[in-house]
Amino acid sequence: MSNLKNRRWVLADYPDGMPDERHFRLEDGLDVPEPGDGEILVQAKYLSVDPYMRGRISSAANYAAGVAPGELMQGGGVGEVVASNSPEFASGDIVESRDFGWQEFTILGPKNGINKVDPDLAPIQGSLSYLGMPGMTAWAGLFRVGEIKQGETVVISAASGAVGQVAGQLAKAHGCKTVAIASTQAKLDWCSEIGYDVGINYREAGDLSATLAHACPDGVDFYFDNTAGPIHDAVMENLALGARIGICGTISLAGQLDQPDIGPRYHRKILVARARVQGFLVHDFAVDFDEARKHIIGLIDSGKFKFKEDISDGLESMASAFLRLLHSENFGKQLVKLG
């Protein structure tokens, strides 16, 4: 497309510890190629910023292929089709894919998991949050990994984040007692507004284990772990009989990703509680996505669903938005708006 120029972010080098902006590089003035057979050219409207990206910029082995220095930063997005060589999509269609990358224009094909977005169903950026990967993660964590039941106590870390907001509202609607753990009072106020029963500021709690014990006198039945670290440790000291722990994210380890996660060991606690600890990835449950979306849409249609977004403007803000996420400075689902 000779009249179009692209801008994109690449990884400059692997971070040793917590990343900063020098580990990323913005390139501009790049030619935009023509889509090939079965492909579409898409102009991004919103790009997603997610914690999993920290693992993708490490030289260590991960559950998916990472980004090497000089390569395009990975990430999902939603945008408008500007040229199509696919019978399934036309110019003007709105589409979402996990394979946009940190760039303004992208070529997508059948292998990129392209989903058509209905802008009348919800704002298009919802396909990157409550109707996209975070929403599917929340649903799968609760109902497939946690197998939550009415009346149980569900604790969720990073409770005001993209996954935590959805998980808290789904668990509450299912009849569970919901406990939010977050980093500021403003975030906990939002958690209260969306229906969480109890809020704990882990930065001000002092003895977090004792605070959690007071909030959960009968123990924790399911812990939705989005953080790892000291919050995980405090929950492990407060397990109910038959507790389940779903390991979804480890954002607290962003500054020591390639190092051992040193902390207490709780094998005895797991044994006594007959607890189950399970790591999971959202795409393990792809077969359930239609059911999950229907469930969340039902909650939206009931008028009982709210969602907060943290939107940065312009592609040039991608790296800083990512760093805000790693430092827990974002408030809600972190997005970058383009155009």
CSV table of C-alpha atoms in Angstrom, one decimal:
chain,number,residue,atom,x,y,z
A,1,MET,CA,0.0,0.0,0.0
A,2,SER,CA,2.3,2.7,-1.3
A,3,ASN,CA,0.3,5.6,0.2
A,4,LEU,CA,0.4,4.2,3.7
A,5,LYS,CA,3.3,4.1,6.2
A,6,ASN,CA,3.5,2.0,9.3
A,7,ARG,CA,4.9,2.6,12.8
A,8,ARG,CA,5.8,-0.2,15.2
A,9,TRP,CA,7.5,-1.0,18.5
A,10,VAL,CA,10.3,-3.6,18.6
A,11,LEU,CA,12.2,-5.1,21.5
A,12,ALA,CA,15.6,-3.4,21.7
A,13,ASP,CA,17.1,-5.9,24.1
A,14,TYR,CA,16.1,-8.4,26.9
A,15,PRO,CA,15.5,-6.7,30.2
A,16,ASP,CA,17.5,-7.9,33.2
A,17,GLY,CA,15.0,-7.3,36.0
A,18,MET,CA,12.2,-4.8,35.6
A,19,PRO,CA,12.0,-3.4,32.0
A,20,ASP,CA,12.1,0.3,31.3
A,21,GLU,CA,11.6,2.3,28.1
A,22,ARG,CA,15.1,1.8,26.9
A,23,HIS,CA,14.3,-1.9,26.2
A,24,PHE,CA,11.9,-0.8,23.4
A,25,ARG,CA,12.3,1.1,20.2
A,26,LEU,CA,9.7,2.9,18.0
A,27,GLU,CA,10.3,2.5,14.3
A,28,ASP,CA,8.4,4.6,11.7
A,29,GLY,CA,8.2,5.3,8.0
A,30,LEU,CA,7.8,1.6,7.2
A,31,ASP,CA,6.1,0.5,4.0
A,32,VAL,CA,2.7,-1.3,4.4
A,33,PRO,CA,2.6,-4.4,2.3
A,34,GLU,CA,-0.4,-5.6,0.2
A,35,PRO,CA,-2.4,-8.4,1.7
A,36,GLY,CA,-1.8,-11.8,0.1
A,37,ASP,CA,-4.3,-14.4,-0.9
A,38,GLY,CA,-6.8,-15.0,2.0
A,39,GLU,CA,-5.3,-12.1,4.0
A,40,ILE,CA,-6.6,-8.7,5.2
A,41,LEU,CA,-4.9,-5.4,5.9
A,42,VAL,CA,-6.1,-3.9,9.2
A,43,GLN,CA,-5.6,-0.5,10.7
A,44,ALA,CA,-5.6,-0.7,14.5
A,45,LYS,CA,-8.0,1.3,16.6
A,46,TYR,CA,-7.1,-0.1,20.0
A,47,LEU,CA,-4.2,-2.2,21.1
A,48,SER,CA,-4.2,-4.3,24.2
A,49,VAL,CA,-1.5,-4.2,27.0
A,50,ASP,CA,-1.4,-7.3,29.1
A,51,PRO,CA,0.8,-8.8,31.8
A,52,TYR,CA,1.7,-11.9,29.8
A,53,MET,CA,3.8,-9.7,27.6
A,54,ARG,CA,6.5,-9.6,30.3
A,55,GLY,CA,7.1,-13.3,29.7
A,56,ARG,CA,7.4,-12.8,26.0
A,57,ILE,CA,10.4,-10.4,26.3
A,58,SER,CA,12.5,-12.9,28.3
A,59,SER,CA,15.2,-15.1,26.9
A,60,ALA,CA,13.9,-17.9,29.2
A,61,ALA,CA,11.7,-20.7,27.9
A,62,ASN,CA,8.0,-19.8,28.1
A,63,TYR,CA,4.6,-21.4,27.2
A,64,ALA,CA,4.7,-19.5,23.9
A,65,ALA,CA,7.3,-18.2,21.5
A,66,GLY,CA,8.8,-15.0,22.7
A,67,VAL,CA,10.1,-11.8,21.1
A,68,ALA,CA,13.8,-11.6,20.1
A,69,PRO,CA,15.6,-8.2,20.1
A,70,GLY,CA,14.8,-6.4,16.9
A,71,GLU,CA,11.4,-8.2,16.5
A,72,LEU,CA,7.9,-6.7,16.6
A,73,MET,CA,6.4,-6.6,20.1
A,74,GLN,CA,3.5,-9.0,20.3
A,75,GLY,CA,0.0,-8.2,21.4
A,76,GLY,CA,-3.7,-8.2,20.6
A,77,GLY,CA,-5.7,-5.5,19.0
A,78,VAL,CA,-9.0,-4.5,17.3
A,79,GLY,CA,-9.2,-2.4,14.1
A,80,GLU,CA,-10.8,-1.7,10.8
A,81,VAL,CA,-10.2,-3.7,7.6
A,82,VAL,CA,-8.8,-1.3,5.0
A,83,ALA,CA,-8.1,-4.0,2.2
A,84,SER,CA,-9.2,-7.6,1.9
A,85,ASN,CA,-8.3,-10.6,-0.2
A,86,SER,CA,-10.4,-12.8,2.0
A,87,PRO,CA,-14.0,-13.8,1.1
A,88,GLU,CA,-14.8,-13.7,4.9
A,89,PHE,CA,-14.0,-10.0,5.4
A,90,ALA,CA,-14.7,-6.8,3.6
A,91,SER,CA,-13.3,-3.3,3.9
A,92,GLY,CA,-14.9,-1.5,6.8
A,93,ASP,CA,-15.3,-4.7,8.9
A,94,ILE,CA,-14.1,-4.4,12.5
A,95,VAL,CA,-11.9,-7.4,13.5
A,96,GLU,CA,-10.0,-8.5,16.6
A,97,SER,CA,-6.9,-10.7,16.8
A,98,ARG,CA,-4.3,-11.7,19.3
A,99,ASP,CA,-1.7,-11.2,16.6
A,100,PHE,CA,-1.8,-7.4,15.8
A,101,GLY,CA,1.5,-6.6,17.4
A,102,TRP,CA,2.4,-3.1,18.7
A,103,GLN,CA,1.9,-1.4,15.3
A,104,GLU,CA,-0.6,0.7,13.4
A,105,PHE,CA,-1.2,-1.5,10.4
A,106,THR,CA,-1.0,-5.3,10.3
A,107,ILE,CA,-1.6,-8.1,7.8
A,108,LEU,CA,-3.7,-10.9,9.2
A,109,GLY,CA,-4.5,-14.3,7.7
A,110,PRO,CA,-6.3,-17.5,8.6
A,111,LYS,CA,-3.6,-18.6,11.1
A,112,ASN,CA,-4.1,-15.4,13.1
A,113,GLY,CA,-7.3,-16.2,14.9
A,114,ILE,CA,-9.3,-13.3,13.3
A,115,ASN,CA,-12.7,-12.6,14.9
A,116,LYS,CA,-15.3,-10.3,13.4
A,117,VAL,CA,-16.6,-7.7,16.0
A,118,ASP,CA,-20.1,-6.5,16.1
A,119,PRO,CA,-19.9,-2.8,17.1
A,120,ASP,CA,-23.6,-2.8,18.0
A,121,LEU,CA,-23.1,-5.4,20.7
A,122,ALA,CA,-20.5,-3.5,22.8
A,123,PRO,CA,-17.8,-0.8,22.3
A,124,ILE,CA,-15.3,-2.4,20.0
A,125,GLN,CA,-12.5,-2.3,22.6
A,126,GLY,CA,-14.7,-4.7,24.7
A,127,SER,CA,-13.4,-7.4,22.4
A,128,LEU,CA,-10.0,-6.9,24.1
A,129,SER,CA,-11.4,-7.1,27.6
A,130,TYR,CA,-14.6,-8.4,29.0
A,131,LEU,CA,-15.7,-10.1,25.7
A,132,GLY,CA,-12.1,-11.0,24.8
A,133,MET,CA,-9.1,-12.7,26.5
A,134,PRO,CA,-9.5,-11.2,30.0
A,135,GLY,CA,-13.2,-12.1,30.2
A,136,MET,CA,-12.6,-15.6,28.9
A,137,THR,CA,-9.8,-15.9,31.5
A,138,ALA,CA,-12.1,-14.8,34.3
A,139,TRP,CA,-14.8,-17.2,33.3
A,140,ALA,CA,-12.5,-20.2,32.8
A,141,GLY,CA,-10.7,-19.6,36.1
A,142,LEU,CA,-13.9,-19.5,38.1
A,143,PHE,CA,-16.0,-22.2,36.5
A,144,ARG,CA,-13.5,-24.6,35.0
A,145,VAL,CA,-10.4,-24.3,37.3
A,146,GLY,CA,-12.1,-23.1,40.5
A,147,GLU,CA,-15.4,-25.0,40.0
A,148,ILE,CA,-16.9,-22.3,42.3
A,149,LYS,CA,-20.1,-23.1,44.2
A,150,GLN,CA,-22.8,-20.8,45.7
A,151,GLY,CA,-21.8,-19.7,49.2
A,152,GLU,CA,-18.1,-20.2,48.8
A,153,THR,CA,-15.5,-17.5,49.6
A,154,VAL,CA,-13.6,-16.4,46.5
A,155,VAL,CA,-10.5,-14.2,46.8
A,156,ILE,CA,-9.2,-12.4,43.7
A,157,SER,CA,-5.9,-10.5,43.5
A,158,ALA,CA,-5.4,-7.6,41.1
A,159,ALA,CA,-9.2,-7.3,41.6
A,160,SER,CA,-9.6,-4.0,39.7
A,161,GLY,CA,-7.7,-5.2,36.7
A,162,ALA,CA,-9.0,-6.5,33.4
A,163,VAL,CA,-9.5,-10.1,34.6
A,164,GLY,CA,-10.3,-9.2,38.2
A,165,GLN,CA,-13.2,-6.9,37.4
A,166,VAL,CA,-15.0,-9.6,35.4
A,167,ALA,CA,-14.1,-12.4,37.8
A,168,GLY,CA,-15.5,-10.5,40.8
A,169,GLN,CA,-18.8,-9.7,39.2
A,170,LEU,CA,-19.2,-13.3,37.8
A,171,ALA,CA,-18.5,-14.8,41.2
A,172,LYS,CA,-20.8,-12.4,43.0
A,173,ALA,CA,-23.6,-13.2,40.6
A,174,HIS,CA,-23.0,-16.9,41.2
A,175,GLY,CA,-23.7,-16.4,44.9
A,176,CYS,CA,-20.2,-16.4,46.3
A,177,LYS,CA,-18.6,-14.1,48.9
A,178,THR,CA,-16.1,-12.0,47.0
A,179,VAL,CA,-12.9,-10.6,48.5
A,180,ALA,CA,-10.9,-8.0,46.4
A,181,ILE,CA,-7.2,-7.5,46.9
A,182,ALA,CA,-5.7,-4.4,45.2
A,183,SER,CA,-3.0,-1.8,45.6
A,184,THR,CA,-4.9,1.5,46.4
A,185,GLN,CA,-8.1,2.6,48.1
A,186,ALA,CA,-9.4,4.1,44.8
A,187,LYS,CA,-9.2,0.7,43.2
A,188,LEU,CA,-10.9,-0.9,46.2
A,189,ASP,CA,-13.6,1.7,46.0
A,190,TRP,CA,-14.2,0.7,42.5
A,191,CYS,CA,-14.3,-3.0,43.5
A,192,SER,CA,-17.0,-2.1,46.1
A,193,GLU,CA,-19.0,-0.3,43.4
A,194,ILE,CA,-19.0,-3.4,41.1
A,195,GLY,CA,-20.1,-5.7,43.9
A,196,TYR,CA,-17.1,-7.1,45.8
A,197,ASP,CA,-18.1,-7.8,49.5
A,198,VAL,CA,-14.7,-7.1,51.1
A,199,GLY,CA,-11.6,-5.1,49.9
A,200,ILE,CA,-8.0,-5.4,51.2
A,201,ASN,CA,-5.2,-3.0,50.3
A,202,TYR,CA,-2.2,-5.3,50.4
A,203,ARG,CA,0.2,-2.3,50.6
A,204,GLU,CA,-1.4,-1.0,53.8
A,205,ALA,CA,-2.7,-4.2,55.4
A,206,GLY,CA,0.4,-4.8,57.6
A,207,ASP,CA,0.0,-8.5,58.5
A,208,LEU,CA,-1.7,-9.5,55.3
A,209,SER,CA,-2.3,-13.1,56.5
A,210,ALA,CA,-4.1,-11.8,59.6
A,211,THR,CA,-6.1,-9.3,57.6
A,212,LEU,CA,-7.2,-12.0,55.2
A,213,ALA,CA,-8.1,-14.4,58.1
A,214,HIS,CA,-10.4,-11.7,59.5
A,215,ALA,CA,-12.0,-11.2,56.1
A,216,CYS,CA,-12.4,-14.9,55.5
A,217,PRO,CA,-13.1,-16.5,58.9
A,218,ASP,CA,-14.1,-19.8,57.3
A,219,GLY,CA,-11.0,-19.8,55.0
A,220,VAL,CA,-10.6,-19.3,51.3
A,221,ASP,CA,-12.4,-21.7,49.0
A,222,PHE,CA,-11.0,-20.5,45.7
A,223,TYR,CA,-8.1,-18.1,45.1
A,224,PHE,CA,-7.9,-16.5,41.7
A,225,ASP,CA,-4.2,-15.7,41.7
A,226,ASN,CA,-3.3,-12.9,39.2
A,227,THR,CA,-0.1,-11.8,41.0
A,228,ALA,CA,1.9,-14.5,42.9
A,229,GLY,CA,4.3,-13.3,45.6
A,230,PRO,CA,3.3,-12.2,49.1
A,231,ILE,CA,-0.4,-12.1,48.4
A,232,HIS,CA,-0.2,-15.8,47.3
A,233,ASP,CA,1.6,-16.6,50.5
A,234,ALA,CA,-1.0,-14.9,52.7
A,235,VAL,CA,-3.8,-16.9,51.0
A,236,MET,CA,-1.9,-20.2,51.4
A,237,GLU,CA,-2.0,-19.6,55.2
A,238,ASN,CA,-5.9,-19.3,55.1
A,239,LEU,CA,-7.1,-22.2,53.0
A,240,ALA,CA,-10.5,-23.8,53.6
A,241,LEU,CA,-10.9,-27.6,53.4
A,242,GLY,CA,-10.9,-28.5,49.7
A,243,ALA,CA,-9.6,-25.2,48.6
A,244,ARG,CA,-8.6,-24.5,45.0
A,245,ILE,CA,-5.9,-22.1,43.8
A,246,GLY,CA,-5.9,-21.0,40.2
A,247,ILE,CA,-2.5,-19.6,39.1
A,248,CYS,CA,-3.3,-17.2,36.3
A,249,GLY,CA,-0.6,-14.5,36.5
A,250,THR,CA,2.6,-13.7,38.2
A,251,ILE,CA,2.9,-9.9,37.7
A,252,SER,CA,4.6,-9.4,41.1
A,253,LEU,CA,7.6,-11.3,39.7
A,254,ALA,CA,8.0,-8.9,36.7
A,255,GLY,CA,11.4,-7.7,38.1
A,256,GLN,CA,12.7,-11.2,38.7
A,257,LEU,CA,11.1,-13.2,36.0
A,258,ASP,CA,14.0,-15.5,35.2
A,259,GLN,CA,14.9,-16.1,38.8
A,260,PRO,CA,13.4,-18.6,41.3
A,261,ASP,CA,10.3,-17.5,43.2
A,262,ILE,CA,11.8,-17.6,46.7
A,263,GLY,CA,9.3,-17.6,49.5
A,264,PRO,CA,7.6,-19.9,52.1
A,265,ARG,CA,6.7,-23.5,51.1
A,266,TYR,CA,3.2,-24.6,52.0
A,267,HIS,CA,3.1,-28.3,51.2
A,268,ARG,CA,1.8,-29.1,54.7
A,269,LYS,CA,-1.0,-26.5,54.3
A,270,ILE,CA,-1.9,-28.0,50.9
A,271,LEU,CA,-2.0,-31.5,52.4
A,272,VAL,CA,-4.1,-30.6,55.5
A,273,ALA,CA,-6.6,-28.6,53.4
A,274,ARG,CA,-6.6,-31.2,50.6
A,275,ALA,CA,-6.1,-28.3,48.4
A,276,ARG,CA,-5.5,-28.2,44.6
A,277,VAL,CA,-3.1,-25.7,43.0
A,278,GLN,CA,-3.5,-25.4,39.2
A,279,GLY,CA,-1.8,-23.2,36.6
A,280,PHE,CA,-3.9,-22.4,33.6
A,281,LEU,CA,-3.9,-20.5,30.3
A,282,VAL,CA,-7.1,-19.1,28.8
A,283,HIS,CA,-6.7,-21.0,25.5
A,284,ASP,CA,-6.8,-24.3,27.4
A,285,PHE,CA,-10.5,-23.6,27.5
A,286,ALA,CA,-11.1,-22.3,24.0
A,287,VAL,CA,-13.9,-24.8,23.5
A,288,ASP,CA,-15.9,-23.0,26.2
A,289,PHE,CA,-15.5,-19.4,24.8
A,290,ASP,CA,-19.0,-19.3,23.3
A,291,GLU,CA,-20.6,-20.3,26.6
A,292,ALA,CA,-18.4,-17.8,28.5
A,293,ARG,CA,-19.4,-14.9,26.2
A,294,LYS,CA,-23.1,-15.8,26.5
A,295,HIS,CA,-22.7,-15.8,30.3
A,296,ILE,CA,-21.0,-12.4,30.4
A,297,ILE,CA,-23.4,-10.9,27.8
A,298,GLY,CA,-26.2,-12.1,30.0
A,299,LEU,CA,-24.7,-10.2,33.0
A,300,ILE,CA,-24.3,-7.1,30.8
A,301,ASP,CA,-27.9,-7.3,29.6
A,302,SER,CA,-29.1,-7.6,33.2
A,303,GLY,CA,-27.7,-4.1,33.8
A,304,LYS,CA,-25.5,-5.4,36.6
A,305,PHE,CA,-22.1,-5.3,34.9
A,306,LYS,CA,-19.6,-2.4,35.0
A,307,PHE,CA,-16.1,-2.2,33.6
A,308,LYS,CA,-13.3,0.4,33.9
A,309,GLU,CA,-10.7,1.0,31.2
A,310,ASP,CA,-7.4,2.9,31.4
A,311,ILE,CA,-6.7,4.3,28.0
A,312,SER,CA,-3.5,5.9,26.8
A,313,ASP,CA,-3.5,7.9,23.5
A,314,GLY,CA,-1.3,7.2,20.5
A,315,LEU,CA,1.0,4.4,19.5
A,316,GLU,CA,3.9,6.3,21.0
A,317,SER,CA,2.5,5.6,24.4
A,318,MET,CA,2.7,1.7,24.1
A,319,ALA,CA,5.9,1.2,26.1
A,320,SER,CA,4.9,3.6,28.9
A,321,ALA,CA,1.5,2.0,29.1
A,322,PHE,CA,3.1,-1.4,29.4
A,323,LEU,CA,5.4,-0.2,32.2
A,324,ARG,CA,2.5,1.4,34.0
A,325,LEU,CA,0.8,-2.1,34.0
A,326,LEU,CA,3.9,-3.8,35.4
A,327,HIS,CA,4.1,-1.2,38.2
A,328,SER,CA,0.4,-1.5,39.0
A,329,GLU,CA,-0.1,2.1,38.1
A,330,ASN,CA,-3.0,1.4,35.7
A,331,PHE,CA,-6.6,1.5,36.9
A,332,GLY,CA,-8.7,-0.9,34.9
A,333,LYS,CA,-8.0,-2.7,31.6
A,334,GLN,CA,-4.9,-1.1,30.0
A,335,LEU,CA,-5.5,-0.1,26.4
A,336,VAL,CA,-3.9,2.2,23.9
A,337,LYS,CA,-6.1,4.1,21.5
A,338,LEU,CA,-4.9,4.9,18.0
A,339,GLY,CA,-6.0,7.3,15.3
